[in-house]
């Protein structure tokens, strides 16, 4: 398994372009099964979760070809509605296949999905919504069996604005008979992107980005060539890296609107930020101040996927911060690793109390999940001395060539095979 060797303490300067958003691309892979025409997804990030989703489509009988950054998916020969547990356990997004397989075959069998170990992550909202669309569901031996004669539109109200459940209902409702309305929908930019993609295939959907999504079912969908929205979480990770290390960088591809709460918090820290169109320029000089409180919330609130990176930043700011994790109950597992680097953080349940220290020191640490792993990399970039961050498989799930991009900004980071 690979590890990073990072010699900390370098300021970051330069510009980087964000990759396409992991959380946009994964549901698009699932949506490609909704048509027997060719689907091309452009500028696909080279991340492990994408390879895993491609494997899932191949297991169903689809052809998936990588051509430079483009992925060409032809699911005209897809014949299976059963997903083995080996692949579904590797990533949470396999759950999207429920909606798309039901749309395509009116049947789906999948093992309980896996993903990062950051909490319970139930899928009750997905399953209850599918039942409302006329699907019978039973569970045996870790597998979920779904079937229906036909999908019928329904009004569904989500108790919580779940990103995945909103997307799954869109995938199931797009070819259902009649009208489906999702109340209490999640409003993340990646949901807007899924709507754009599906409408490009001929779907009738409106309202994504608000809390009511309306879908008028259509009988068939066309092929499409589509460029997904850029990754606000990757972009945010680079901005926080610069805040920690000092320097001045520009990140392109992501609009300030999609990172509003992060930019607000980074300004509170004392960073200077200028935004224009899809470019965000951040400069950080001198010691920054802690945020008094950061609380993760569904969009447009502070994203849980940037919580760990902001904790790493607050660890070296002046003062104290309270970080509240509302979405995933065990998303502070990286904290003991930050403590090995000298951070002063106390975790109590969903709260982390950070007392800023003047600097961290290099240490050997292990990435236990995707964003927690990214936070350790950022902490190591800002620390004095050499750090090793091992078990990069988690980081590879979401970042394309993280080391290459950081190196281009002036970081001393290399990847070694162990
Ligand atoms: C998506 C993102 C993930 C991000 C998360 C929250 C993708 C591929 N992943 O995950 O990176 O961290 O949104 O922004 O887009 N819940 C239930 N029952 C359900 C579904 C969810 O209780 O059926 C709960 C979860 O346990 C969690 C909360 O709802 O506490 C939010 O989860 P959700 O929005 O569904 O996240 P994901 O779609 O899994």
XYZ file of C-alpha atoms and ligand atoms in Angstrom:
457
model
C 0.000 0.000 0.000
C 1.350 3.446 -0.938
C 2.232 6.202 1.473
C 3.107 9.902 1.262
C 6.327 11.360 2.602
C 5.737 15.034 3.259
C 8.345 17.593 4.275
C 6.191 20.326 5.780
C 6.567 24.051 6.109
C 6.488 25.167 2.447
C 4.146 27.993 1.440
C 1.861 27.278 -1.511
C 1.726 29.447 -4.644
C 0.166 28.939 -8.060
C -3.051 27.717 -9.583
C -4.920 24.438 -9.853
C -7.983 23.321 -11.763
C -10.564 21.289 -9.846
C -11.398 17.802 -11.111
C -14.951 16.785 -11.967
C -16.920 16.152 -8.796
C -16.740 12.612 -7.444
C -20.225 12.966 -5.990
C -21.617 14.153 -9.328
C -19.926 11.516 -11.488
C -20.918 8.444 -9.432
C -24.713 8.908 -9.836
C -24.155 9.679 -13.544
C -22.561 6.235 -13.942
C -25.692 4.722 -12.414
C -27.915 6.906 -14.637
C -26.163 5.607 -17.773
C -28.106 2.346 -17.369
C -31.382 4.229 -17.923
C -30.851 4.189 -21.701
C -29.655 1.602 -24.197
C -27.953 4.419 -26.162
C -24.338 5.503 -25.693
C -23.455 7.783 -22.791
C -20.143 9.688 -22.692
C -19.028 11.299 -19.452
C -16.214 13.763 -20.136
C -13.322 14.761 -17.828
C -13.981 11.860 -15.483
C -11.678 11.922 -12.446
C -9.205 9.040 -12.141
C -10.293 7.912 -8.706
C -10.840 4.479 -7.221
C -14.603 5.011 -6.718
C -15.011 5.632 -10.464
C -13.131 2.394 -11.304
C -15.364 0.557 -8.852
C -18.546 1.995 -10.399
C -17.233 0.990 -13.864
C -16.721 -2.560 -12.583
C -20.288 -2.593 -11.302
C -21.635 -1.595 -14.739
C -19.473 -4.259 -16.408
C -20.798 -6.875 -14.014
C -24.296 -6.026 -15.294
C -23.148 -6.625 -18.881
C -22.516 -3.000 -19.969
C -19.428 -1.947 -21.930
C -17.351 0.766 -20.225
C -14.380 2.246 -22.105
C -11.942 4.812 -20.736
C -10.607 7.071 -23.497
C -8.347 9.770 -22.060
C -10.568 11.603 -19.599
C -13.751 10.423 -21.317
C -15.702 7.367 -20.274
C -17.953 5.819 -22.891
C -20.716 3.623 -21.484
C -22.911 1.426 -23.654
C -25.402 -0.531 -21.604
C -27.448 -1.877 -24.551
C -26.239 -5.390 -23.640
C -26.800 -4.992 -19.895
C -28.857 -7.990 -18.829
C -28.292 -8.546 -15.125
C -30.082 -6.832 -12.241
C -27.975 -8.507 -9.554
C -24.910 -6.907 -7.966
C -22.453 -9.047 -6.045
C -21.468 -8.034 -2.546
C -17.745 -7.736 -3.434
C -18.243 -4.483 -5.381
C -21.243 -3.025 -3.560
C -19.440 -3.287 -0.240
C -16.570 -1.206 -1.622
C -18.556 1.938 -2.159
C -21.672 3.580 -0.853
C -22.689 4.853 -4.311
C -23.562 1.328 -5.380
C -26.915 2.134 -3.721
C -27.752 4.346 -6.753
C -27.982 1.177 -8.799
C -31.242 0.399 -6.987
C -33.035 3.338 -8.627
C -31.522 2.842 -12.057
C -31.900 -0.968 -12.176
C -35.533 -0.666 -11.106
C -36.075 1.889 -13.891
C -34.433 -0.395 -16.430
C -35.473 -3.918 -15.367
C -38.128 -3.383 -12.672
C -35.943 -5.597 -10.521
C -32.763 -5.134 -8.508
C -30.783 -7.234 -6.075
C -27.866 -5.603 -4.281
C -25.826 -6.300 -1.182
C -25.919 -3.677 1.555
C -23.603 -0.880 0.308
C -20.285 -0.048 1.977
C -18.161 3.113 1.741
C -16.118 5.125 4.240
C -16.378 3.980 7.833
C -17.784 7.239 9.207
C -20.963 6.074 10.902
C -24.033 3.934 10.521
C -25.169 5.261 7.125
C -28.565 3.529 6.926
C -30.555 3.460 3.659
C -34.070 3.461 5.123
C -34.976 6.736 3.362
C -34.032 5.200 -0.012
C -36.020 2.023 0.615
C -39.132 3.765 1.994
C -39.202 6.072 -1.026
C -38.897 3.166 -3.451
C -41.801 1.459 -1.689
C -43.868 4.608 -2.312
C -43.112 4.187 -6.037
C -44.629 0.687 -5.946
C -41.542 -1.450 -5.265
C -41.765 -4.499 -2.983
C -38.639 -4.929 -0.926
C -37.356 -7.803 1.157
C -34.009 -8.327 2.859
C -32.216 -11.672 3.279
C -28.626 -12.633 4.106
C -27.276 -9.088 3.651
C -28.969 -8.655 0.266
C -31.849 -6.318 -0.635
C -34.365 -7.745 -3.129
C -36.511 -5.188 -4.969
C -39.159 -5.732 -7.607
C -42.249 -4.168 -9.142
C -44.540 -4.685 -12.142
C -44.131 -1.015 -12.952
C -42.909 2.117 -11.188
C -45.650 4.614 -10.453
C -45.095 8.261 -9.551
C -45.849 9.347 -5.992
C -45.422 12.215 -3.573
C -42.533 11.510 -1.256
C -41.450 13.593 1.700
C -37.960 12.939 3.052
C -37.584 13.204 6.829
C -34.020 14.384 6.250
C -32.580 15.946 3.054
C -30.463 12.908 2.133
C -28.309 13.474 -0.948
C -28.271 9.823 -1.968
C -31.992 9.264 -1.364
C -32.918 12.364 -3.405
C -30.745 11.113 -6.280
C -32.037 7.549 -6.037
C -35.658 8.739 -6.215
C -34.775 10.844 -9.267
C -33.278 7.749 -10.931
C -36.318 5.644 -10.091
C -38.896 8.349 -10.861
C -37.514 9.495 -14.210
C -39.202 6.677 -16.150
C -42.025 5.957 -13.683
C -45.623 6.363 -14.816
C -46.917 9.791 -13.873
C -45.576 12.445 -11.572
C -43.163 12.071 -8.669
C -42.635 14.927 -6.224
C -39.810 14.874 -3.681
C -40.466 17.181 -0.730
C -37.653 17.916 1.744
C -35.126 17.141 -1.026
C -31.398 17.725 -0.593
C -30.150 20.821 -2.462
C -26.499 19.958 -3.167
C -25.012 21.204 -6.483
C -24.432 17.574 -7.515
C -28.220 17.051 -7.498
C -28.613 19.970 -9.901
C -25.961 18.293 -12.044
C -27.891 15.010 -12.073
C -31.020 16.914 -13.138
C -29.065 18.607 -15.975
C -27.711 15.239 -17.111
C -31.102 13.498 -17.026
C -32.864 16.421 -18.770
C -30.140 16.241 -21.439
C -31.264 12.626 -21.987
C -34.864 13.761 -22.408
C -36.146 13.548 -18.816
C -38.656 16.013 -17.428
C -37.369 17.147 -14.056
C -37.359 20.532 -12.377
C -36.656 21.987 -8.978
C -33.232 20.453 -8.207
C -31.327 22.861 -5.979
C -34.551 23.692 -4.099
C -36.293 21.494 -1.543
C -38.982 20.310 -3.966
C -37.980 18.251 -7.016
C -40.732 17.427 -9.536
C -40.396 14.604 -12.037
C -42.782 13.829 -14.894
C -42.011 10.269 -15.974
C -41.040 9.647 -19.634
C -41.029 6.236 -21.361
C -37.510 6.359 -22.836
C -34.282 8.305 -22.536
C -31.602 9.159 -25.137
C -27.822 8.942 -25.055
C -25.763 11.987 -24.054
C -22.250 13.454 -23.936
C -21.870 15.379 -20.702
C -19.241 17.270 -18.704
C -19.977 17.082 -14.955
C -19.767 19.934 -12.463
C -16.366 20.442 -10.803
C -15.505 19.151 -7.352
C -16.221 21.741 -4.660
C -14.775 19.438 -1.989
C -11.460 18.955 -3.820
C -11.322 22.726 -4.503
C -12.063 23.416 -0.834
C -9.300 21.010 0.205
C -6.728 23.050 -1.786
C -7.994 26.345 -0.362
C -7.689 25.000 3.197
C -4.197 23.660 2.376
C -3.126 27.188 1.432
C -4.758 28.647 4.545
C -2.698 26.195 6.657
C 0.612 26.560 4.810
C 0.417 30.272 3.973
C 0.890 31.648 0.457
C -1.476 32.512 -2.351
C -3.308 30.177 -4.735
C -6.072 30.283 -7.297
C -8.489 27.387 -7.733
C -10.497 27.270 -10.973
C -13.631 25.432 -11.957
C -15.836 25.965 -8.905
C -18.153 28.924 -8.356
C -18.005 30.744 -5.022
C -21.721 30.021 -4.617
C -21.019 26.294 -4.312
C -18.441 26.929 -1.565
C -20.201 29.838 0.168
C -20.028 28.565 3.738
C -16.376 27.463 3.464
C -15.326 30.856 2.068
C -17.215 32.589 4.878
C -15.354 30.484 7.466
C -11.945 31.007 5.802
C -12.540 34.779 5.846
C -13.348 34.475 9.557
C -9.943 32.792 9.957
C -8.330 35.867 8.387
C -7.712 34.636 4.827
C -8.136 37.120 1.991
C -10.415 35.748 -0.710
C -11.361 37.111 -4.126
C -13.800 35.363 -6.411
C -14.581 35.916 -10.077
C -16.727 33.606 -12.193
C -15.366 30.121 -11.505
C -12.071 31.256 -9.960
C -11.343 31.560 -6.253
C -8.111 33.241 -5.128
C -7.019 32.852 -1.511
C -4.068 34.369 0.321
C -2.986 33.519 3.835
C -0.189 35.294 5.692
C 0.640 35.305 9.389
C -1.137 33.344 12.119
C -4.847 32.839 11.486
C -7.634 32.919 14.081
C -9.794 29.938 15.035
C -13.428 29.811 13.918
C -15.541 30.025 17.014
C -17.910 27.325 15.753
C -18.281 25.191 12.646
C -21.344 23.006 12.390
C -21.848 20.602 9.475
C -25.236 20.823 7.735
C -26.824 19.829 4.443
C -26.099 22.284 1.589
C -25.914 25.312 1.695
C -24.613 24.690 5.246
C -21.014 23.753 6.010
C -20.206 20.467 4.177
C -19.343 17.461 6.295
C -16.830 16.474 3.603
C -14.698 19.520 4.563
C -15.074 19.133 8.323
C -11.828 17.188 8.881
C -9.751 19.571 6.753
C -11.119 22.586 8.692
C -10.352 20.877 11.994
C -6.739 20.495 10.796
C -6.676 24.229 10.004
C -8.172 25.253 13.364
C -5.635 23.034 15.135
C -2.908 25.557 14.194
C -4.911 28.784 14.532
C -4.944 31.177 17.482
C -7.732 30.595 20.027
C -10.276 27.805 20.284
C -12.944 26.269 18.036
C -15.950 24.040 18.490
C -16.544 21.703 15.543
C -19.967 20.022 15.519
C -20.535 17.037 13.206
C -24.254 16.630 12.596
C -24.269 14.218 9.662
C -22.061 11.247 10.437
C -21.633 10.110 14.022
C -18.060 8.762 13.870
C -16.445 11.316 11.620
C -13.706 12.345 14.086
C -11.665 9.150 13.773
C -8.741 11.079 12.295
C -8.367 13.181 15.467
C -6.006 10.767 17.330
C -3.713 10.932 14.278
C -3.715 14.754 14.386
C -2.903 14.495 18.104
C 0.225 12.504 17.188
C 1.331 15.594 15.286
C 0.814 17.777 18.364
C -2.802 18.923 17.912
C -4.803 19.695 21.072
C -8.316 18.416 20.349
C -10.852 16.766 22.601
C -13.713 14.792 21.061
C -16.973 14.305 22.943
C -19.586 12.555 20.823
C -20.444 14.786 17.888
C -18.353 17.719 19.192
C -14.643 18.378 18.846
C -13.111 21.087 21.015
C -9.983 22.441 19.368
C -7.412 24.488 21.259
C -5.116 26.034 18.676
C -1.378 25.351 19.024
C 1.402 27.429 17.466
C 2.390 24.615 15.095
C 2.313 20.850 14.484
C 5.323 18.553 14.103
C 5.919 15.744 11.623
C 4.756 12.225 12.588
C 3.820 8.861 11.075
C 0.057 8.751 10.705
C -2.503 6.546 8.966
C -5.420 7.672 6.804
C -8.547 5.881 8.014
C -11.085 7.441 5.628
C -11.140 9.700 2.576
C -11.589 13.198 4.029
C -9.898 12.386 7.344
C -6.931 11.233 5.241
C -6.932 14.505 3.292
C -6.924 16.404 6.594
C -3.783 14.517 7.695
C -2.056 15.437 4.431
C -2.907 19.121 4.956
C -1.731 19.015 8.575
C 1.547 17.405 7.437
C 2.045 20.085 4.751
C 1.859 22.769 7.434
C 3.844 20.879 10.099
C 7.495 21.277 10.909
C 9.580 18.320 9.771
C 8.811 15.127 7.892
C 5.563 13.175 8.114
C 4.453 9.886 6.641
C 0.805 9.432 5.763
C 0.103 5.763 5.096
C -2.798 3.799 3.627
C -3.483 6.037 0.650
C -6.220 3.745 -0.664
C -8.786 5.898 1.148
C -7.445 9.160 -0.302
C -7.315 7.583 -3.792
C -11.074 7.055 -3.571
C -11.685 10.767 -4.059
C -8.622 12.692 -5.264
C -6.936 12.429 -8.683
C -3.166 12.875 -8.356
C -3.385 14.828 -5.096
C 0.401 14.742 -4.746
C 0.991 16.054 -8.297
C -1.357 18.983 -7.800
C 0.132 19.874 -4.399
C 3.658 19.595 -5.807
C 2.707 22.026 -8.594
C 1.829 24.498 -5.811
C 5.263 24.086 -4.208
C 4.600 21.363 -1.616
C 7.298 18.768 -0.822
C 5.309 15.574 -1.133
C 6.151 12.250 -2.691
C 4.324 8.991 -3.034
C 6.226 5.797 -2.275
C 5.220 2.198 -2.667
C 5.593 0.249 0.546
C -23.447 12.019 0.170
C -22.045 12.151 -0.342
C -21.059 12.228 0.822
C -21.470 13.333 1.786
C -22.930 13.206 2.192
C -23.435 14.369 3.015
C -22.147 11.015 -2.466
C -21.720 9.868 -3.302
N -21.726 11.037 -1.194
O -23.512 10.790 0.899
O -19.762 12.485 0.305
O -20.666 13.256 2.948
O -23.759 13.119 1.010
O -23.261 15.562 2.327
O -22.803 11.923 -2.941
N -29.460 8.851 6.222
C -30.397 8.048 6.827
N -31.111 7.189 6.041
C -30.936 7.118 4.693
C -29.980 7.959 4.082
C -29.251 8.827 4.880
O -30.569 8.071 8.040
O -31.626 6.325 4.034
C -28.662 9.786 7.062
C -27.178 9.425 7.065
O -26.873 8.457 8.018
C -26.554 10.763 7.388
C -27.465 11.757 6.675
O -28.703 11.076 6.473
O -26.607 11.017 8.753
C -26.934 12.285 5.374
O -26.689 11.248 4.491
P -26.834 11.437 2.911
O -27.133 12.852 2.573
O -27.753 10.386 2.419
O -25.357 11.099 2.438
P -24.909 10.150 1.274
O -25.835 10.302 0.115
O -24.607 8.802 1.814
